[in-house]
Amino acid sequence: MAAIYQAAYRRVSSLICRLHSTYVRKMRYLNELKEDDSLCRQAQTSGTFYLFHNLSPFLQKVGEKYFVPQLSAAEIKRILEKFKETEQWIEMSVLIGCSDEHVPRFALDLGALEKSVIESELKGSFTNLQKALFVVDGKDSPLLASAQSLLQWHNSHQYCNKTGQPTQRNVSGSKRVCHASGITYYPQMSPVIITLVSDGSRCLLARQPSFPQGMYSALSGFCDMGENVEEAVHREVAEEVGLEVESLWYSSSQHWPFPSSCLMIACHAIVRAQQAEISMNKLELEEARWFGLEEIVEGLKREPRSSKQDDGSFLPWFPPKQAIAHQLICEWVKQQTSQLA
Ligand SMILES: NC(=O)C1=CN([C@@H]2O[C@H](COP(=O)(O)OP(=O)(O)OC[C@H]3O[C@@H](n4cnc5c(N)ncnc54)[C@H](O)[C@@H]3O)[C@@H](O)[C@H]2O)C=CC1
Ligand SMILES: [Mg+2]
């Protein structure tokens, strides 16, 4: 009897497994790789690798386009042999995802090896992440950003905060453990709110002194300990421009690797048109002002290069489409235009 139940159970389980979508199977496989060291070690032999050098990703240029090559384990071994290094280096890679066909993807930083040798061998160049994110295909930039953030996290968490002893990573790189204290460290992100404030017909954009000339963006700020998203939006708007938010709603979120792993939580906020006088915090901002719809539409068309005028001043332009600030601004334009229609 028990055997009949077992057989029936196996049939139902395998049917459920087949019914699972490609996405669900992929996520379950990735989770297994994170947890199971021997499975992950085996996966490294059949996976593909994104290369980094001191946290700069490796890109290849074909014509005017930049690509992020995925190298096989065999190609990595060939490069390592050039340096008379062993394939043990592959163990320093971190798991960053997998294809729909379950080919795992890893990121590996070869920062200790001579950059120019790798570049000429693989015919490409290690490019600063800030530049790389804006020149590669849209689907590759989130992958590069999260891979670099994870590599950076490992670099800065080599030692236990409590004992000062070296921490040991698991094979996938999803955590580090201090065996002396038993503390497990997981990769961290800092929550940051980014808010496009509107008074109903205009939106508020600001400049930090570090921004490139002419660029304006939505207000942003790190969440304080214990704060929820709504409280952080209210506080940042009050702190930076002296306004009181009446209502707000969530738009979307984005992982942002600068300065190190932020989770950008994007919201729209409304302030009362009668109480919209800006009182700017000069310690944080260089300029903050209201923009009308027309000026925003013009600014969205403007390239950073074309923003400089003959008298040396700069016309306003906004963050590129890879930044969530851009999305907030486009959503506001859509909202305003639909109101006008
Ligand atoms: N993807 C996007 O569209 C945009 C992303 N950002 C990102 O948002 C982040 C935060 O924006 P800000 O307006 O500069 O923040 P902010 O208004 O909170 O000011 C930054 C200051 O906050 C303090 N701070 C508090 N917690 C911090 C933490 N965990 N890490 C670092 N500093 C902390 C520091 O004193 C720092 O100088 C920046 O890293 C920036 O790169 C900003 C605008 C657009
Ligand atoms: Mg700020």
Short mmCIF file of C-alpha atoms and ligand atoms in Angstrom, two decimals:
data_model
loop_
_atom_site.label_atom_id
_atom_site.label_comp_id
_atom_site.label_asym_id
_atom_site.label_seq_id
_atom_site.Cartn_x
_atom_site.Cartn_y
_atom_site.Cartn_z
CA MET A 1 0.00 0.00 0.00
CA ALA A 2 2.77 2.39 1.02
CA ALA A 3 4.52 1.72 -2.31
CA ILE A 4 1.37 2.70 -4.22
CA TYR A 5 1.13 5.97 -2.26
CA GLN A 6 4.82 6.67 -2.85
CA ALA A 7 4.50 6.07 -6.59
CA ALA A 8 1.43 8.31 -6.75
CA TYR A 9 3.27 11.02 -4.75
CA ARG A 10 6.26 10.83 -7.13
CA ARG A 11 3.96 11.15 -10.16
CA VAL A 12 2.20 14.21 -8.66
CA SER A 13 5.53 15.83 -7.70
CA SER A 14 6.98 15.35 -11.17
CA LEU A 15 3.79 16.73 -12.72
CA ILE A 16 4.00 19.82 -10.46
CA CYS A 17 7.65 20.19 -11.41
CA ARG A 18 6.79 20.08 -15.13
CA LEU A 19 3.99 22.58 -14.59
CA HIS A 20 6.37 25.11 -13.04
CA SER A 21 7.24 27.94 -15.35
CA THR A 22 10.74 28.45 -16.75
CA TYR A 23 11.09 31.37 -14.34
CA VAL A 24 10.17 29.37 -11.24
CA ARG A 25 12.52 26.50 -12.19
CA LYS A 26 15.32 28.97 -12.83
CA MET A 27 14.88 30.69 -9.45
CA ARG A 28 14.74 27.34 -7.63
CA TYR A 29 17.93 26.22 -9.40
CA LEU A 30 19.72 29.46 -8.47
CA ASN A 31 18.67 29.08 -4.88
CA GLU A 32 20.04 25.51 -4.83
CA LEU A 33 23.34 26.78 -6.25
CA LYS A 34 23.56 29.41 -3.51
CA GLU A 35 22.98 26.86 -0.76
CA ASP A 36 24.80 23.77 -2.07
CA ASP A 37 28.59 24.23 -2.23
CA SER A 38 29.34 21.03 -4.19
CA LEU A 39 26.60 21.70 -6.77
CA CYS A 40 27.92 25.23 -7.22
CA ARG A 41 31.54 24.06 -7.56
CA GLN A 42 30.41 21.67 -10.29
CA ALA A 43 28.42 24.50 -11.95
CA GLN A 44 31.58 26.59 -12.19
CA THR A 45 32.97 24.10 -14.73
CA SER A 46 30.01 24.55 -17.10
CA GLY A 47 29.15 28.18 -16.38
CA THR A 48 30.00 31.42 -18.14
CA PHE A 49 32.06 34.23 -16.63
CA TYR A 50 31.94 38.03 -16.70
CA LEU A 51 35.41 39.41 -16.10
CA PHE A 52 36.34 42.37 -13.92
CA HIS A 53 39.66 44.01 -13.09
CA ASN A 54 39.70 45.92 -9.80
CA LEU A 55 35.90 46.19 -10.12
CA SER A 56 35.93 47.49 -13.73
CA PRO A 57 33.98 45.22 -16.12
CA PHE A 58 35.52 43.80 -19.30
CA LEU A 59 33.86 45.09 -22.49
CA GLN A 60 34.42 44.45 -26.19
CA LYS A 61 33.68 47.07 -28.83
CA VAL A 62 32.28 46.00 -32.20
CA GLY A 63 31.73 48.99 -34.48
CA GLU A 64 30.07 51.61 -32.30
CA LYS A 65 28.53 49.05 -29.91
CA TYR A 66 29.87 47.72 -26.62
CA PHE A 67 29.31 44.11 -25.58
CA VAL A 68 29.81 42.29 -22.29
CA PRO A 69 31.41 38.98 -23.28
CA GLN A 70 30.64 35.81 -21.36
CA LEU A 71 33.72 33.59 -21.21
CA SER A 72 33.71 29.83 -20.72
CA ALA A 73 35.66 28.13 -17.91
CA ALA A 74 38.06 26.82 -20.61
CA GLU A 75 38.78 30.38 -21.81
CA ILE A 76 39.43 31.52 -18.24
CA LYS A 77 41.84 28.61 -17.75
CA ARG A 78 43.67 29.57 -20.95
CA ILE A 79 44.15 33.15 -19.65
CA LEU A 80 45.31 31.86 -16.28
CA GLU A 81 47.83 29.54 -17.96
CA LYS A 82 49.34 32.61 -19.71
CA PHE A 83 50.14 33.93 -16.22
CA LYS A 84 51.24 30.47 -15.04
CA GLU A 85 48.35 30.59 -12.56
CA THR A 86 46.16 27.63 -11.62
CA GLU A 87 42.44 27.23 -12.20
CA GLN A 88 41.93 27.68 -8.43
CA TRP A 89 41.28 31.33 -9.31
CA ILE A 90 37.85 30.29 -10.56
CA GLU A 91 36.88 29.63 -6.94
CA MET A 92 37.04 33.39 -6.38
CA SER A 93 34.12 33.97 -8.72
CA VAL A 94 30.66 34.89 -7.44
CA LEU A 95 27.35 33.57 -8.74
CA ILE A 96 25.26 36.32 -10.34
CA GLY A 97 22.49 34.47 -12.20
CA CYS A 98 21.73 31.86 -14.82
CA SER A 99 20.20 31.58 -18.28
CA ASP A 100 16.73 30.10 -18.93
CA GLU A 101 18.59 26.90 -19.90
CA HIS A 102 20.23 26.80 -16.46
CA VAL A 103 23.70 27.82 -17.60
CA PRO A 104 25.03 29.55 -14.47
CA ARG A 105 26.70 32.97 -14.74
CA PHE A 106 29.57 34.06 -12.55
CA ALA A 107 31.62 37.23 -12.12
CA LEU A 108 35.37 36.99 -11.57
CA ASP A 109 37.78 39.79 -10.67
CA LEU A 110 41.29 39.26 -12.04
CA GLY A 111 42.56 42.49 -10.46
CA ALA A 112 45.79 40.86 -9.24
CA LEU A 113 46.90 40.03 -12.82
CA GLU A 114 48.37 42.42 -15.40
CA LYS A 115 45.44 44.24 -17.02
CA SER A 116 47.02 44.96 -20.41
CA VAL A 117 47.91 41.28 -20.96
CA ILE A 118 44.29 40.16 -20.45
CA GLU A 119 43.01 43.03 -22.59
CA SER A 120 45.21 42.20 -25.56
CA GLU A 121 44.59 38.46 -25.18
CA LEU A 122 40.78 38.90 -25.15
CA LYS A 123 40.64 41.94 -27.46
CA GLY A 124 38.67 44.32 -25.29
CA SER A 125 39.12 46.62 -22.35
CA PHE A 126 38.29 46.89 -18.67
CA THR A 127 36.05 49.95 -18.43
CA ASN A 128 35.09 52.03 -15.43
CA LEU A 129 31.59 50.91 -14.29
CA GLN A 130 30.23 54.46 -14.40
CA LYS A 131 30.97 54.57 -18.13
CA ALA A 132 30.17 50.90 -18.81
CA LEU A 133 26.60 51.11 -17.46
CA PHE A 134 25.74 53.82 -19.96
CA VAL A 135 27.25 52.27 -23.09
CA VAL A 136 26.20 48.61 -22.85
CA ASP A 137 22.85 47.18 -23.90
CA GLY A 138 20.04 47.98 -21.41
CA LYS A 139 19.60 44.35 -20.34
CA ASP A 140 23.30 44.04 -19.43
CA SER A 141 23.62 47.08 -17.16
CA PRO A 142 21.67 45.68 -14.15
CA LEU A 143 23.75 42.51 -14.36
CA LEU A 144 27.04 44.43 -14.41
CA ALA A 145 25.86 46.63 -11.54
CA SER A 146 24.86 43.74 -9.29
CA ALA A 147 27.97 41.71 -10.15
CA GLN A 148 30.26 44.63 -9.32
CA SER A 149 28.38 45.34 -6.08
CA LEU A 150 28.73 41.73 -4.93
CA LEU A 151 32.46 41.66 -5.77
CA GLN A 152 32.89 44.96 -3.93
CA TRP A 153 31.03 43.63 -0.90
CA HIS A 154 33.39 40.62 -0.72
CA ASN A 155 36.39 42.95 -0.96
CA SER A 156 35.23 44.98 2.00
CA HIS A 157 34.06 42.11 4.22
CA GLN A 158 37.21 40.01 4.45
CA TYR A 159 37.31 40.28 8.25
CA CYS A 160 34.80 39.77 11.06
CA ASN A 161 33.68 43.04 12.72
CA LYS A 162 33.64 41.36 16.13
CA THR A 163 36.76 39.16 16.23
CA GLY A 164 38.93 40.71 13.51
CA GLN A 165 39.47 37.16 12.18
CA PRO A 166 39.30 36.45 8.41
CA THR A 167 35.82 35.48 7.18
CA GLN A 168 35.27 32.54 4.80
CA ARG A 169 32.92 32.72 1.83
CA ASN A 170 30.66 29.94 0.56
CA VAL A 171 31.22 28.72 -3.02
CA SER A 172 28.51 30.85 -4.66
CA GLY A 173 29.61 33.97 -2.76
CA SER A 174 26.14 34.56 -1.28
CA LYS A 175 27.52 34.90 2.28
CA ARG A 176 30.67 34.97 4.46
CA VAL A 177 31.12 33.32 7.85
CA CYS A 178 33.47 33.99 10.76
CA HIS A 179 34.16 30.55 12.24
CA ALA A 180 35.57 32.07 15.44
CA SER A 181 32.37 33.97 16.35
CA GLY A 182 29.86 31.99 14.26
CA ILE A 183 28.61 35.24 12.69
CA THR A 184 27.27 34.98 9.11
CA TYR A 185 27.52 38.09 6.95
CA TYR A 186 25.16 38.61 4.00
CA PRO A 187 25.60 41.15 1.17
CA GLN A 188 23.97 44.45 2.12
CA MET A 189 22.20 47.27 0.29
CA SER A 190 21.33 50.71 1.66
CA PRO A 191 17.73 51.81 1.06
CA VAL A 192 17.55 55.22 -0.61
CA ILE A 193 14.36 57.11 -1.50
CA ILE A 194 14.17 59.17 -4.67
CA THR A 195 11.17 61.49 -5.02
CA LEU A 196 9.79 63.59 -7.80
CA VAL A 197 7.91 66.38 -6.05
CA SER A 198 5.08 68.07 -7.95
CA ASP A 199 2.71 70.92 -7.07
CA GLY A 200 0.17 69.70 -9.59
CA SER A 201 1.47 71.61 -12.63
CA ARG A 202 5.25 71.85 -12.06
CA CYS A 203 7.89 69.43 -10.80
CA LEU A 204 10.86 70.09 -8.55
CA LEU A 205 14.39 69.14 -9.58
CA ALA A 206 17.68 69.91 -7.87
CA ARG A 207 21.43 69.92 -8.37
CA GLN A 208 24.03 68.55 -5.97
CA PRO A 209 27.47 70.24 -6.26
CA SER A 210 28.94 66.93 -7.51
CA PHE A 211 26.54 66.67 -10.51
CA PRO A 212 27.88 67.32 -14.01
CA GLN A 213 27.20 70.89 -15.21
CA GLY A 214 23.58 71.47 -16.21
CA MET A 215 22.24 68.18 -14.82
CA TYR A 216 19.19 68.28 -12.53
CA SER A 217 17.65 65.27 -10.79
CA ALA A 218 14.85 64.31 -8.40
CA LEU A 219 15.46 64.64 -4.64
CA SER A 220 17.14 61.64 -3.03
CA GLY A 221 18.37 60.52 0.34
CA PHE A 222 19.40 57.52 2.45
CA CYS A 223 16.71 56.10 4.76
CA ASP A 224 17.45 56.55 8.45
CA MET A 225 17.51 53.57 10.79
CA GLY A 226 13.96 52.51 11.68
CA GLU A 227 12.32 54.76 9.11
CA ASN A 228 9.75 53.54 6.58
CA VAL A 229 9.65 54.74 2.96
CA GLU A 230 6.87 57.28 3.60
CA GLU A 231 8.73 58.81 6.55
CA ALA A 232 11.97 59.00 4.57
CA VAL A 233 10.22 60.81 1.68
CA HIS A 234 8.57 63.32 4.05
CA ARG A 235 11.86 63.95 5.90
CA GLU A 236 14.13 64.27 2.84
CA VAL A 237 11.76 66.71 1.10
CA ALA A 238 11.52 68.78 4.30
CA GLU A 239 15.30 68.67 4.88
CA GLU A 240 16.42 69.44 1.35
CA VAL A 241 13.83 71.95 0.08
CA GLY A 242 11.76 72.89 3.16
CA LEU A 243 8.42 71.61 1.81
CA GLU A 244 5.74 69.45 3.39
CA VAL A 245 4.56 66.46 1.36
CA GLU A 246 0.79 66.05 1.25
CA SER A 247 0.54 62.70 -0.48
CA LEU A 248 2.87 60.25 -2.17
CA TRP A 249 2.78 57.03 -4.14
CA TYR A 250 5.31 54.38 -5.05
CA SER A 251 6.53 54.09 -8.63
CA SER A 252 9.25 51.42 -8.84
CA SER A 253 12.72 50.54 -7.58
CA GLN A 254 16.24 49.99 -8.89
CA HIS A 255 19.53 48.66 -7.63
CA TRP A 256 22.17 51.39 -7.94
CA PRO A 257 25.85 50.50 -7.44
CA PHE A 258 27.14 54.01 -6.51
CA PRO A 259 28.74 54.72 -4.06
CA SER A 260 28.05 51.14 -3.01
CA SER A 261 24.87 49.12 -3.44
CA CYS A 262 21.82 51.30 -2.90
CA LEU A 263 18.24 50.11 -3.31
CA MET A 264 16.62 53.16 -4.93
CA ILE A 265 12.92 53.35 -4.01
CA ALA A 266 11.23 55.79 -6.38
CA CYS A 267 8.10 57.74 -5.45
CA HIS A 268 6.01 60.64 -6.68
CA ALA A 269 5.00 63.24 -4.10
CA ILE A 270 2.54 66.12 -4.11
CA VAL A 271 2.93 69.39 -2.22
CA ARG A 272 0.23 72.06 -2.02
CA ALA A 273 0.55 74.69 -4.78
CA GLN A 274 -0.15 77.43 -2.21
CA GLN A 275 2.78 76.27 -0.06
CA ALA A 276 5.36 75.58 -2.75
CA GLU A 277 8.04 78.12 -1.90
CA ILE A 278 11.40 76.40 -1.86
CA SER A 279 13.78 76.91 1.06
CA MET A 280 16.89 75.07 -0.12
CA ASN A 281 19.40 73.35 2.18
CA LYS A 282 22.67 74.85 0.92
CA LEU A 283 24.79 72.21 2.65
CA GLU A 284 23.38 69.49 0.40
CA LEU A 285 22.17 71.24 -2.73
CA GLU A 286 23.56 73.81 -5.12
CA GLU A 287 20.23 74.64 -6.73
CA ALA A 288 16.59 73.53 -6.51
CA ARG A 289 13.75 74.92 -8.58
CA TRP A 290 10.38 74.26 -10.19
CA PHE A 291 10.16 73.18 -13.84
CA GLY A 292 7.13 73.50 -16.11
CA LEU A 293 6.09 70.75 -18.51
CA GLU A 294 7.55 72.44 -21.58
CA GLU A 295 10.96 72.93 -19.99
CA ILE A 296 11.02 69.28 -18.88
CA VAL A 297 10.12 68.04 -22.37
CA GLU A 298 12.92 70.18 -23.87
CA GLY A 299 15.40 69.01 -21.22
CA LEU A 300 14.63 65.35 -21.91
CA LYS A 301 15.64 65.86 -25.56
CA ARG A 302 18.91 67.57 -24.64
CA GLU A 303 22.27 65.74 -24.69
CA PRO A 304 24.82 66.68 -21.99
CA ARG A 305 27.14 67.84 -24.81
CA SER A 306 24.59 70.20 -26.34
CA SER A 307 23.72 71.81 -23.00
CA LYS A 308 26.62 74.35 -23.00
CA GLN A 309 25.73 77.78 -24.33
CA ASP A 310 28.00 80.40 -25.93
CA ASP A 311 28.08 82.49 -22.73
CA GLY A 312 29.43 79.46 -20.79
CA SER A 313 26.15 78.72 -18.98
CA PHE A 314 24.36 75.38 -19.22
CA LEU A 315 20.82 74.54 -20.25
CA PRO A 316 19.16 71.91 -18.02
CA TRP A 317 19.38 68.22 -18.89
CA PHE A 318 18.28 65.18 -16.91
CA PRO A 319 19.75 61.78 -15.90
CA PRO A 320 19.95 59.16 -18.70
CA LYS A 321 17.36 56.39 -19.08
CA GLN A 322 19.42 53.87 -17.05
CA ALA A 323 18.81 55.98 -13.90
CA ILE A 324 15.45 55.65 -12.15
CA ALA A 325 15.28 59.47 -11.89
CA HIS A 326 14.75 59.50 -15.67
CA GLN A 327 11.82 57.13 -15.34
CA LEU A 328 10.18 59.30 -12.65
CA ILE A 329 10.49 62.37 -14.88
CA CYS A 330 8.99 60.51 -17.88
CA GLU A 331 6.10 59.26 -15.74
CA TRP A 332 5.40 62.82 -14.60
CA VAL A 333 5.38 64.05 -18.24
CA LYS A 334 2.91 61.30 -19.17
CA GLN A 335 0.69 62.15 -16.23
CA GLN A 336 0.68 65.86 -17.11
CA THR A 337 0.02 65.26 -20.80
CA SER A 338 -2.87 62.92 -20.05
CA GLN A 339 -4.34 65.58 -17.72
CA LEU A 340 -4.08 68.17 -20.51
CA ALA A 341 -5.66 65.89 -23.14
N1 LIG B 1 19.71 56.14 -9.91
C1 LIG B 1 19.30 57.39 -9.80
O1 LIG B 1 18.47 57.87 -10.59
C2 LIG B 1 19.86 58.27 -8.71
C3 LIG B 1 20.64 57.74 -7.71
N2 LIG B 1 21.08 58.51 -6.65
C4 LIG B 1 21.88 57.88 -5.59
O2 LIG B 1 21.24 58.04 -4.34
C5 LIG B 1 22.20 58.03 -3.31
C6 LIG B 1 21.81 58.93 -2.18
O3 LIG B 1 21.55 60.22 -2.61
P1 LIG B 1 21.99 61.54 -1.80
O4 LIG B 1 21.03 62.60 -2.21
O5 LIG B 1 23.44 61.80 -1.99
O6 LIG B 1 21.75 61.13 -0.25
P2 LIG B 1 21.52 62.08 1.04
O7 LIG B 1 20.64 63.23 0.68
O8 LIG B 1 21.08 61.18 2.15
O9 LIG B 1 22.94 62.72 1.36
C7 LIG B 1 24.13 61.97 1.39
C8 LIG B 1 24.73 62.05 2.79
O10 LIG B 1 23.98 61.22 3.66
C9 LIG B 1 24.82 60.63 4.65
N3 LIG B 1 24.50 59.17 4.69
C10 LIG B 1 23.55 58.63 5.49
N4 LIG B 1 23.48 57.30 5.33
C11 LIG B 1 24.40 56.96 4.39
C12 LIG B 1 24.81 55.72 3.79
N5 LIG B 1 24.23 54.55 4.11
N6 LIG B 1 25.76 55.76 2.83
C13 LIG B 1 26.34 56.93 2.48
N7 LIG B 1 26.00 58.13 3.02
C14 LIG B 1 25.05 58.15 3.98
C15 LIG B 1 26.23 61.01 4.28
O11 LIG B 1 26.61 62.06 5.12
C16 LIG B 1 26.15 61.50 2.85
O12 LIG B 1 27.06 62.52 2.56
C17 LIG B 1 23.52 58.40 -3.97
O13 LIG B 1 24.37 57.30 -3.76
C18 LIG B 1 23.23 58.54 -5.45
O14 LIG B 1 24.20 57.89 -6.24
C19 LIG B 1 20.73 59.83 -6.55
C20 LIG B 1 19.96 60.41 -7.53
C21 LIG B 1 19.52 59.71 -8.71
MG MG B 2 20.03 64.12 -1.12
#
